[in-house]
Amino acid sequence: MMVAVASIPPFETFYAEHAAEVLALLRRRVGRERADDAFQETFLRALRAYDRLHHGAHLRAWVLTIATRVAIDTHRRAGEPTDELPDLAHSDGRPAYEELAFLTDTLPSKERAAVVLRYGYDLDYEQIAAALDSSAEAARQATSSGVRRLRRRIT
Amino acid sequence: MTVPTDLDRRFREAAARSQLLDAAYDVIDSELGPLLAAVTDRGLARISFDPEPEQELESLALLAGRRVLRSPRALDETRSELDDYFGGRRTAFDLALDMRGLPEFTLRVLSELAKVPYGQTATYGELAERAGNPRASRAVGTVMNRNRIPIVLPCHRVVGSSGDLVGYGGGLERKERLLRLEGAML
């Protein structure tokens, strides 16, 4: 079977395509004042992880997840509550994670992001690790511990 | 909504400082029109006369890696040497060059090319001879045509055996203007 692999664009193209949406998300999540620093942090994390990507599919979901993680870190540093949903906006139709939302809403944020990226977007652990700013092994563990938690709740 | 210019600029500068970029580029205004110039950690990798960014970005990504970003600050040194050159204040460049991936004959030809002085010309045949293969003038023409770093590697100084300009990747008009700028006899 032929598998179409989405190629990974030069970083400039990726940045130009997603910068405005990332900034809008961050302004909603951390406020205008803190959004600038969070914006820079988001794209530096993406840049750091960019050569670990294996394909260019779901780059939008990937960078919005990074932005969400940065927003959570920003709140955490300020000692504010962090239990918000991943905020993957909906301009390209019904996002895949919605199908998992009823299950994943109650997971801790890191496990939720890992489960959604793994099973909602079919990203591999390297890419999830890049989004979560952690190792592939840690991403695998967050995913499987999220799945275990879901199983306990369902059964 | 668009990203404010100042925030965009600050990210591009931080990215260049982070040492995470495989290549940084900018579009530089010059006497010959806009030039796309790109640097890597090894040095200047590309000067292009007709910047079609999309295609240039793809070929930079192939050469150096995918982390290619426009970052004007990273091109400061290149821009200033080019400005001086076009202003007639500089006759040789002090920029490190990224020559990765080039075959040995090409490297020999380009290193001979780099020795052709400002304001002078050499023929394709002479360059072939200096590169150790006197019969390869046609191949030298191909190397000139594919020169990734024109102006700095002065392929405009290479002319036909009867003194005619023959050809130039950036168009004959640009070749003539560069030679006139340098005061070469035409």
Short mmCIF file of N, CA and C in Angstrom, two decimals, chain A residues 8-13 15-16 19-21 23-24 27 35-37 39-40 43-44 47-54, chain B residues 1-4 7-12 14-18 20-22 25 54 57-58 61 66-71:
data_model
loop_
_atom_site.label_atom_id
_atom_site.label_comp_id
_atom_site.label_asym_id
_atom_site.label_seq_id
_atom_site.Cartn_x
_atom_site.Cartn_y
_atom_site.Cartn_z
N ILE A 8 7.66 17.95 5.23
CA ILE A 8 7.80 18.98 6.24
C ILE A 8 8.30 20.26 5.57
N PRO A 9 7.54 21.34 5.66
CA PRO A 9 7.94 22.56 4.95
C PRO A 9 9.13 23.23 5.66
N PRO A 10 9.85 24.12 4.95
CA PRO A 10 10.86 24.93 5.63
C PRO A 10 10.21 25.67 6.80
N PHE A 11 10.97 25.90 7.88
CA PHE A 11 10.38 26.48 9.09
C PHE A 11 9.68 27.81 8.80
N GLU A 12 10.25 28.61 7.90
CA GLU A 12 9.64 29.90 7.54
C GLU A 12 8.19 29.72 7.10
N THR A 13 7.95 28.74 6.27
CA THR A 13 6.61 28.49 5.75
C THR A 13 5.66 28.09 6.88
N TYR A 15 6.06 28.73 10.09
CA TYR A 15 5.88 29.89 10.98
C TYR A 15 4.87 30.87 10.38
N ALA A 16 5.05 31.20 9.10
CA ALA A 16 4.17 32.18 8.46
C ALA A 16 2.71 31.69 8.48
N ALA A 19 1.62 31.55 12.71
CA ALA A 19 1.96 32.55 13.73
C ALA A 19 0.73 33.30 14.25
N ALA A 20 -0.13 33.74 13.35
CA ALA A 20 -1.28 34.55 13.77
C ALA A 20 -2.22 33.75 14.66
N GLU A 21 -2.45 32.50 14.30
CA GLU A 21 -3.38 31.69 15.09
C GLU A 21 -2.81 31.36 16.47
N LEU A 23 -0.70 33.24 18.12
CA LEU A 23 -0.76 34.45 18.94
C LEU A 23 -2.19 34.68 19.46
N ALA A 24 -3.18 34.43 18.61
CA ALA A 24 -4.58 34.60 19.04
C ALA A 24 -4.91 33.65 20.18
N ARG A 27 -3.21 34.88 23.35
CA ARG A 27 -3.86 36.06 23.94
C ARG A 27 -5.11 35.66 24.71
N ALA A 35 1.24 37.39 26.34
CA ALA A 35 1.18 36.59 25.10
C ALA A 35 2.47 36.71 24.28
N ASP A 36 3.12 37.87 24.32
CA ASP A 36 4.32 38.05 23.49
C ASP A 36 5.44 37.08 23.89
N ASP A 37 5.69 37.01 25.20
CA ASP A 37 6.74 36.09 25.66
C ASP A 37 6.35 34.64 25.35
N PHE A 39 4.48 33.59 22.97
CA PHE A 39 4.58 33.40 21.51
C PHE A 39 6.02 33.02 21.14
N GLN A 40 6.96 33.79 21.67
CA GLN A 40 8.36 33.52 21.38
C GLN A 40 8.76 32.14 21.89
N PHE A 43 7.35 29.27 19.60
CA PHE A 43 8.03 28.99 18.33
C PHE A 43 9.49 28.59 18.54
N LEU A 44 10.09 28.98 19.65
CA LEU A 44 11.43 28.46 19.94
C LEU A 44 11.36 26.98 20.27
N LEU A 47 10.89 25.22 17.05
CA LEU A 47 12.14 25.23 16.29
C LEU A 47 13.10 24.17 16.83
N ARG A 48 13.16 24.07 18.17
CA ARG A 48 14.05 23.11 18.80
C ARG A 48 13.67 21.68 18.40
N ALA A 49 12.38 21.45 18.23
CA ALA A 49 11.90 20.09 17.96
C ALA A 49 11.74 19.81 16.47
N TYR A 50 11.91 20.84 15.64
CA TYR A 50 11.48 20.74 14.24
C TYR A 50 12.22 19.66 13.46
N ASP A 51 13.51 19.46 13.77
CA ASP A 51 14.22 18.45 12.97
C ASP A 51 14.01 17.04 13.52
N ARG A 52 13.18 16.91 14.57
CA ARG A 52 12.82 15.57 15.02
C ARG A 52 11.51 15.10 14.39
N LEU A 53 10.85 15.97 13.67
CA LEU A 53 9.58 15.57 13.04
C LEU A 53 9.83 14.57 11.93
N HIS A 54 8.91 13.63 11.79
CA HIS A 54 9.06 12.63 10.72
C HIS A 54 8.16 12.89 9.53
N MET B 1 -6.24 38.65 11.97
CA MET B 1 -5.20 39.22 12.83
C MET B 1 -3.82 38.86 12.30
N THR B 2 -2.94 39.81 12.33
CA THR B 2 -1.56 39.48 11.96
C THR B 2 -0.66 39.70 13.18
N VAL B 3 0.53 39.14 13.11
CA VAL B 3 1.47 39.28 14.21
C VAL B 3 2.12 40.65 14.12
N PRO B 4 2.12 41.44 15.21
CA PRO B 4 2.74 42.77 15.15
C PRO B 4 4.20 42.68 14.71
N LEU B 7 6.92 42.13 17.41
CA LEU B 7 6.95 40.78 17.99
C LEU B 7 7.58 39.81 17.00
N ASP B 8 7.19 39.93 15.73
CA ASP B 8 7.75 39.09 14.67
C ASP B 8 9.26 39.27 14.58
N ARG B 9 9.71 40.52 14.62
CA ARG B 9 11.14 40.79 14.53
C ARG B 9 11.88 40.20 15.72
N ARG B 10 11.27 40.33 16.92
CA ARG B 10 11.95 39.81 18.11
C ARG B 10 12.07 38.30 18.06
N PHE B 11 11.03 37.62 17.55
CA PHE B 11 11.16 36.17 17.44
C PHE B 11 12.27 35.78 16.46
N ARG B 12 12.31 36.48 15.33
CA ARG B 12 13.32 36.13 14.31
C ARG B 12 14.74 36.35 14.85
N ALA B 14 15.58 36.23 18.12
CA ALA B 14 15.81 35.20 19.14
C ALA B 14 16.14 33.87 18.48
N ALA B 15 15.46 33.57 17.37
CA ALA B 15 15.71 32.31 16.66
C ALA B 15 17.14 32.27 16.14
N ALA B 16 17.61 33.39 15.59
CA ALA B 16 18.98 33.43 15.08
C ALA B 16 19.98 33.29 16.22
N ARG B 17 19.71 33.96 17.35
CA ARG B 17 20.60 33.86 18.51
C ARG B 17 20.62 32.45 19.10
N SER B 18 19.51 31.74 18.97
CA SER B 18 19.39 30.42 19.61
C SER B 18 20.30 29.37 18.98
N LEU B 20 19.67 27.62 16.58
CA LEU B 20 18.88 26.45 16.18
C LEU B 20 18.58 26.47 14.69
N LEU B 21 18.94 27.56 14.00
CA LEU B 21 18.59 27.64 12.58
C LEU B 21 19.61 26.90 11.72
N ASP B 22 19.10 26.18 10.74
CA ASP B 22 20.00 25.57 9.75
C ASP B 22 20.45 26.63 8.75
N TYR B 25 17.93 33.74 6.21
CA TYR B 25 18.03 34.47 4.95
C TYR B 25 17.37 35.83 5.09
N GLU B 54 9.68 30.74 -2.30
CA GLU B 54 9.27 29.36 -2.07
C GLU B 54 10.31 28.35 -2.56
N LEU B 57 13.60 28.61 -0.61
CA LEU B 57 13.52 28.02 0.72
C LEU B 57 13.64 26.51 0.65
N GLU B 58 12.98 25.92 -0.35
CA GLU B 58 13.06 24.47 -0.51
C GLU B 58 14.50 24.05 -0.78
N ALA B 61 16.55 24.30 2.31
CA ALA B 61 16.22 23.21 3.23
C ALA B 61 16.93 21.93 2.82
N ARG B 66 15.85 21.82 7.42
CA ARG B 66 14.53 22.45 7.28
C ARG B 66 14.36 23.71 8.08
N ARG B 67 15.23 23.91 9.05
CA ARG B 67 15.02 25.06 9.93
C ARG B 67 15.58 26.32 9.27
N VAL B 68 14.85 26.77 8.25
CA VAL B 68 15.21 27.94 7.47
C VAL B 68 14.26 29.07 7.85
N LEU B 69 14.81 30.21 8.24
CA LEU B 69 13.95 31.32 8.68
C LEU B 69 14.52 32.64 8.18
N ARG B 70 13.62 33.53 7.76
CA ARG B 70 14.08 34.88 7.42
C ARG B 70 14.49 35.59 8.71
N SER B 71 15.70 36.07 8.74
CA SER B 71 16.18 36.72 9.96
C SER B 71 17.20 37.79 9.57
#
